mmCIF file of C-alpha atoms in Angstrom:
data_model
loop_
_atom_site.group_PDB
_atom_site.id
_atom_site.type_symbol
_atom_site.label_atom_id
_atom_site.label_comp_id
_atom_site.label_asym_id
_atom_site.label_seq_id
_atom_site.Cartn_x
_atom_site.Cartn_y
_atom_site.Cartn_z
ATOM 1 C CA MET U 712 92.322 99.270 109.280
ATOM 2 C CA THR U 713 89.755 100.109 106.573
ATOM 3 C CA SER U 714 91.789 98.080 104.079
ATOM 4 C CA ASN U 715 91.854 95.055 106.404
ATOM 5 C CA VAL U 716 88.108 95.249 107.049
ATOM 6 C CA TYR U 717 87.476 95.601 103.331
ATOM 7 C CA GLN U 718 89.640 92.604 102.436
ATOM 8 C CA ILE U 719 88.095 90.316 105.049
ATOM 9 C CA ILE U 720 84.527 91.190 104.084
ATOM 10 C CA LYS U 721 85.352 90.831 100.395
ATOM 11 C CA GLU U 722 86.852 87.373 100.869
ATOM 12 C CA ARG U 723 83.809 86.262 102.852
ATOM 13 C CA ILE U 724 81.580 87.391 99.994
ATOM 14 C CA LEU U 725 83.697 85.830 97.242
ATOM 15 C CA PHE U 726 83.861 82.497 99.040
ATOM 16 C CA LEU U 727 80.187 82.560 99.985
ATOM 17 C CA GLU U 728 80.617 82.836 103.726
ATOM 18 C CA TYR U 729 78.262 85.759 103.215
ATOM 19 C CA LYS U 730 75.591 84.522 100.815
ATOM 20 C CA PRO U 731 73.166 86.537 98.679
ATOM 21 C CA PRO U 732 70.973 88.290 99.722
ATOM 22 C CA GLN U 733 72.450 88.383 103.239
ATOM 23 C CA ILE U 734 72.329 91.679 105.105
ATOM 24 C CA LEU U 735 75.661 92.902 106.502
ATOM 25 C CA ASN U 736 74.968 95.033 109.545
ATOM 26 C CA GLU U 737 77.412 97.899 110.117
ATOM 27 C CA LYS U 738 77.099 97.826 113.894
ATOM 28 C CA MET U 739 77.632 94.079 114.172
ATOM 29 C CA LEU U 740 80.622 94.161 111.815
ATOM 30 C CA ALA U 741 82.179 97.063 113.710
ATOM 31 C CA GLU U 742 81.845 95.147 116.957
ATOM 32 C CA GLU U 743 83.368 92.019 115.419
ATOM 33 C CA PHE U 744 86.386 93.882 114.044
ATOM 34 C CA GLY U 745 86.754 96.100 117.102
ATOM 35 C CA VAL U 746 86.528 99.321 115.114
ATOM 36 C CA SER U 747 84.145 102.236 114.758
ATOM 37 C CA ARG U 748 81.430 102.057 112.128
ATOM 38 C CA THR U 749 83.359 104.423 109.822
ATOM 39 C CA PRO U 750 85.911 101.861 108.512
ATOM 40 C CA VAL U 751 83.098 99.355 107.994
ATOM 41 C CA ARG U 752 80.996 101.915 106.140
ATOM 42 C CA GLU U 753 83.948 102.850 103.915
ATOM 43 C CA ALA U 754 84.648 99.180 103.180
ATOM 44 C CA LEU U 755 81.033 98.565 102.221
ATOM 45 C CA LYS U 756 81.001 101.604 99.924
ATOM 46 C CA ARG U 757 84.111 100.279 98.206
ATOM 47 C CA LEU U 758 82.500 96.873 97.785
ATOM 48 C CA GLU U 759 79.420 98.537 96.343
ATOM 49 C CA LEU U 760 81.596 100.082 93.632
ATOM 50 C CA GLU U 761 82.786 96.549 92.872
ATOM 51 C CA GLN U 762 79.142 95.418 92.663
ATOM 52 C CA LEU U 763 79.520 92.849 95.446
ATOM 53 C CA VAL U 764 77.116 94.573 97.849
ATOM 54 C CA ARG U 765 74.284 97.072 97.675
ATOM 55 C CA VAL U 766 74.461 99.672 100.437
ATOM 56 C CA LEU U 767 71.239 100.147 102.384
ATOM 57 C CA PRO U 768 70.544 103.517 104.065
ATOM 58 C CA ARG U 769 71.133 103.594 107.838
ATOM 59 C CA SER U 770 71.687 99.857 108.218
ATOM 60 C CA GLY U 771 74.523 98.306 106.247
ATOM 61 C CA ALA U 772 74.559 96.443 102.964
ATOM 62 C CA MET U 773 73.076 93.473 101.154
ATOM 63 C CA VAL U 774 75.250 90.920 99.385
ATOM 64 C CA THR U 775 74.384 91.078 95.682
ATOM 65 C CA GLU U 776 72.892 88.117 93.903
ATOM 66 C CA ILE U 777 74.861 86.295 91.216
ATOM 67 C CA GLU U 778 72.962 87.385 88.127
ATOM 68 C CA PHE U 779 73.575 84.844 85.380
ATOM 69 C CA GLU U 780 72.924 87.215 82.466
ATOM 70 C CA LYS U 781 75.301 89.776 83.969
ATOM 71 C CA MET U 782 77.955 87.091 84.365
ATOM 72 C CA MET U 783 77.689 86.253 80.658
ATOM 73 C CA TYR U 784 78.202 89.905 79.735
ATOM 74 C CA THR U 785 81.177 90.071 82.075
ATOM 75 C CA TYR U 786 82.779 87.042 80.479
ATOM 76 C CA GLN U 787 82.402 88.650 77.046
ATOM 77 C CA VAL U 788 84.639 91.472 78.253
ATOM 78 C CA ARG U 789 86.999 89.073 80.041
ATOM 79 C CA PHE U 790 87.667 87.231 76.769
ATOM 80 C CA LYS U 791 89.383 90.316 75.332
ATOM 81 C CA ILE U 792 91.028 91.426 78.565
ATOM 82 C CA GLU U 793 92.570 88.007 79.246
ATOM 83 C CA GLU U 794 93.770 87.822 75.649
ATOM 84 C CA LEU U 795 95.686 91.052 76.223
ATOM 85 C CA VAL U 796 97.051 89.726 79.522
ATOM 86 C CA GLY U 797 98.299 86.656 77.679
ATOM 87 C CA ASP U 798 99.842 88.686 74.857
ATOM 88 C CA LEU U 799 101.800 90.902 77.254
ATOM 89 C CA ALA U 800 102.724 88.063 79.608
ATOM 90 C CA GLY U 801 103.993 85.958 76.728
ATOM 91 C CA GLU U 802 106.082 88.845 75.460
ATOM 92 C CA HIS U 803 107.798 89.476 78.800
ATOM 93 C CA MET U 804 107.760 86.027 80.438
ATOM 94 C CA THR U 805 110.961 85.169 82.320
ATOM 95 C CA PRO U 806 112.635 81.768 82.914
ATOM 96 C CA GLU U 807 112.036 82.241 86.632
ATOM 97 C CA LEU U 808 108.285 82.581 86.157
ATOM 98 C CA ILE U 809 108.180 79.693 83.691
ATOM 99 C CA GLY U 810 109.897 77.515 86.266
ATOM 100 C CA GLY U 811 107.497 78.708 88.952
ATOM 101 C CA PHE U 812 104.564 77.151 87.116
ATOM 102 C CA GLU U 813 105.964 73.756 88.090
ATOM 103 C CA GLU U 814 105.140 74.289 91.766
ATOM 104 C CA LEU U 815 101.549 75.225 90.933
ATOM 105 C CA LYS U 816 101.186 72.057 88.849
ATOM 106 C CA LYS U 817 102.504 70.022 91.768
ATOM 107 C CA GLN U 818 99.928 71.589 94.083
ATOM 108 C CA CYS U 819 97.182 70.751 91.577
ATOM 109 C CA LEU U 820 98.188 67.091 91.640
ATOM 110 C CA GLU U 821 98.040 67.138 95.440
ATOM 111 C CA LEU U 822 94.402 68.289 95.219
ATOM 112 C CA MET U 823 93.304 65.455 92.926
ATOM 113 C CA GLU U 824 92.118 63.276 95.811
ATOM 114 C CA VAL U 825 91.412 66.015 98.352
ATOM 115 C CA LYS U 826 88.539 68.341 97.523
ATOM 116 C CA ASN U 827 89.244 71.884 98.636
ATOM 117 C CA ARG U 828 87.600 74.595 96.546
ATOM 118 C CA ARG U 829 89.388 77.405 98.360
ATOM 119 C CA LYS U 830 92.825 75.924 97.646
ATOM 120 C CA LEU U 831 92.013 75.465 93.965
ATOM 121 C CA VAL U 832 90.936 79.088 93.680
ATOM 122 C CA ASP U 833 94.113 80.108 95.525
ATOM 123 C CA ILE U 834 96.191 78.263 92.912
ATOM 124 C CA ASP U 835 94.291 80.084 90.174
ATOM 125 C CA MET U 836 94.880 83.444 91.851
ATOM 126 C CA ARG U 837 98.611 82.806 92.209
ATOM 127 C CA PHE U 838 98.767 81.665 88.590
ATOM 128 C CA ARG U 839 97.105 84.906 87.538
ATOM 129 C CA SER U 840 99.543 86.899 89.684
ATOM 130 C CA MET U 841 102.449 85.315 87.814
ATOM 131 C CA LEU U 842 100.906 86.297 84.486
ATOM 132 C CA PHE U 843 100.384 89.850 85.712
ATOM 133 C CA LYS U 844 103.969 90.034 86.919
ATOM 134 C CA ALA U 845 105.110 89.138 83.430
ATOM 135 C CA ALA U 846 102.582 91.462 81.747
ATOM 136 C CA ARG U 847 103.960 94.492 83.660
ATOM 137 C CA ASN U 848 100.774 96.554 83.415
ATOM 138 C CA PRO U 849 99.132 97.487 86.746
ATOM 139 C CA ILE U 850 96.104 99.114 85.104
ATOM 140 C CA LEU U 851 95.404 95.956 83.135
ATOM 141 C CA ARG U 852 95.684 93.924 86.333
ATOM 142 C CA MET U 853 93.223 96.202 88.133
ATOM 143 C CA ILE U 854 90.642 95.834 85.347
ATOM 144 C CA SER U 855 91.199 92.095 85.011
ATOM 145 C CA ASP U 856 90.895 91.498 88.753
ATOM 146 C CA TYR U 857 87.669 93.494 88.918
ATOM 147 C CA LEU U 858 86.087 91.346 86.210
ATOM 148 C CA TYR U 859 87.503 88.142 87.694
ATOM 149 C CA HIS U 860 86.006 88.883 91.095
ATOM 150 C CA LEU U 861 82.619 89.596 89.525
ATOM 151 C CA THR U 862 82.546 86.074 88.064
ATOM 152 C CA LEU U 863 84.403 84.206 90.820
ATOM 153 C CA ARG U 864 81.339 83.348 92.897
ATOM 154 C CA LEU U 865 79.648 81.702 89.915
ATOM 155 C CA TRP U 866 82.685 79.498 89.346
ATOM 156 C CA TYR U 867 82.971 78.752 93.057
ATOM 157 C CA ILE U 868 79.428 77.403 93.421
ATOM 158 C CA THR U 869 79.733 75.271 90.276
ATOM 159 C CA LEU U 870 82.900 73.653 91.643
ATOM 160 C CA ASP U 871 80.566 71.519 93.745
ATOM 161 C CA ILE U 872 79.010 69.982 90.615
ATOM 162 C CA GLY U 873 80.534 67.142 88.642
ATOM 163 C CA LYS U 874 83.804 65.332 89.168
ATOM 164 C CA TRP U 875 86.279 67.188 91.334
ATOM 165 C CA SER U 876 89.239 65.584 89.560
ATOM 166 C CA GLU U 877 88.072 67.143 86.275
ATOM 167 C CA GLU U 878 88.151 70.614 87.830
ATOM 168 C CA VAL U 879 91.670 70.083 89.128
ATOM 169 C CA GLN U 880 92.784 68.601 85.801
ATOM 170 C CA ALA U 881 91.426 71.640 83.975
ATOM 171 C CA MET U 882 93.513 73.910 86.195
ATOM 172 C CA TYR U 883 96.594 71.729 85.759
ATOM 173 C CA ASP U 884 96.174 71.704 81.970
ATOM 174 C CA GLU U 885 95.774 75.488 81.838
ATOM 175 C CA ILE U 886 99.006 76.035 83.769
ATOM 176 C CA ASP U 887 100.847 73.317 81.850
ATOM 177 C CA THR U 888 99.756 74.704 78.463
ATOM 178 C CA THR U 889 100.843 78.197 79.473
ATOM 179 C CA GLN U 890 104.212 76.894 80.626
ATOM 180 C CA LYS U 891 104.803 75.025 77.353
ATOM 181 C CA ILE U 892 103.851 78.002 75.177
ATOM 182 C CA CYS U 893 106.207 80.260 77.120
ATOM 183 C CA ARG U 894 109.020 77.715 77.213
ATOM 184 C CA ASP U 895 108.783 76.225 73.723
ATOM 185 C CA GLU U 896 107.199 79.012 71.663
ATOM 186 C CA GLY U 897 108.660 82.076 73.344
ATOM 187 C CA GLY U 898 105.186 83.070 74.520
ATOM 188 C CA ARG U 899 103.830 83.462 70.991
ATOM 189 C CA GLY U 900 100.124 82.751 70.817
ATOM 190 C CA LEU U 901 99.582 82.848 74.577
ATOM 191 C CA GLY U 902 96.913 85.536 74.296
ATOM 192 C CA ALA U 903 94.814 83.527 71.850
ATOM 193 C CA LYS U 904 95.217 80.411 73.974
ATOM 194 C CA ARG U 905 94.166 82.309 77.124
ATOM 195 C CA GLN U 906 91.012 83.436 75.355
ATOM 196 C CA GLU U 907 90.310 79.914 74.099
ATOM 197 C CA ILE U 908 90.724 78.413 77.564
ATOM 198 C CA LEU U 909 88.445 81.027 79.136
ATOM 199 C CA MET U 910 85.749 80.376 76.535
ATOM 200 C CA TRP U 911 85.908 76.666 77.298
ATOM 201 C CA HIS U 912 85.841 77.430 81.009
ATOM 202 C CA LEU U 913 82.676 79.501 80.548
ATOM 203 C CA GLU U 914 80.952 76.732 78.602
ATOM 204 C CA ARG U 915 81.621 74.286 81.422
ATOM 205 C CA ILE U 916 80.289 76.728 84.020
ATOM 206 C CA ARG U 917 77.228 77.495 81.898
ATOM 207 C CA ASP U 918 76.374 73.821 81.428
ATOM 208 C CA LYS U 919 76.722 73.177 85.151
ATOM 209 C CA TYR U 920 74.709 76.221 86.120
ATOM 210 C CA LEU U 921 71.809 75.448 83.800
ATOM 211 C CA GLY U 922 71.576 71.999 85.329
ATOM 212 C CA MET U 923 71.571 73.085 88.960
ATOM 213 C CA SER U 924 69.123 74.512 91.457
ATOM 214 C CA ALA U 925 71.207 77.493 92.494
ATOM 215 C CA PRO U 926 70.148 79.255 95.714
ATOM 216 C CA TYR U 927 72.585 82.151 95.282
ATOM 217 C CA THR U 928 71.867 83.145 91.692
ATOM 218 C CA ALA U 929 69.272 85.183 89.869
ATOM 219 C CA SER U 930 68.064 85.870 86.311
ATOM 220 C CA ARG U 931 68.360 82.226 85.354
ATOM 221 C CA GLU U 932 67.610 81.448 81.702
ATOM 222 C CA GLY U 933 64.123 80.092 81.221
ATOM 223 C CA SER U 934 62.877 81.288 84.601
#
């Protein structure tokens, strides 16, 4: 039960159903989930370790703000981690996984005219899962997922800025490029390409963020 409570609360935070600096009350959450306060408390402590909440004594927890400077530091680490994911995935990629990218590309095309941020993120998560399956390193996946979840909220809020079709096209191109490298080049160079794509992705997020009035973020440059 603790795992289920943890996962539900985490998803609500990542997809901004719980917005910074919202207070999450232990008693109210326990009543909602139909559990004692212990599983809720354990879930909140776990989320505090992941830096998504800050536990408050005798009350619950506060959803952490999206600190822009911290996000930039996190991306610096992600550049190297995702490069390693790409290197290992390219080395062990299978024909089955390469073929599976086709379905994700199809789903991207279906989103071109229908804006759904949650579905686009879901495609990205499933794409990452395929890379991790090929990489065959559970410790690397754990570290990569931790960093990804730290930056996910920043990406999610900026998905509302600019042309939606460009966001979907960027996802399609990332999957398509990965598929071609694995199919035509035997996976060689996938790590460097993963790093390049992530750097470009960060630049797009940064430009959007600096041009927005963001209610969920803190430590904005120039403020």
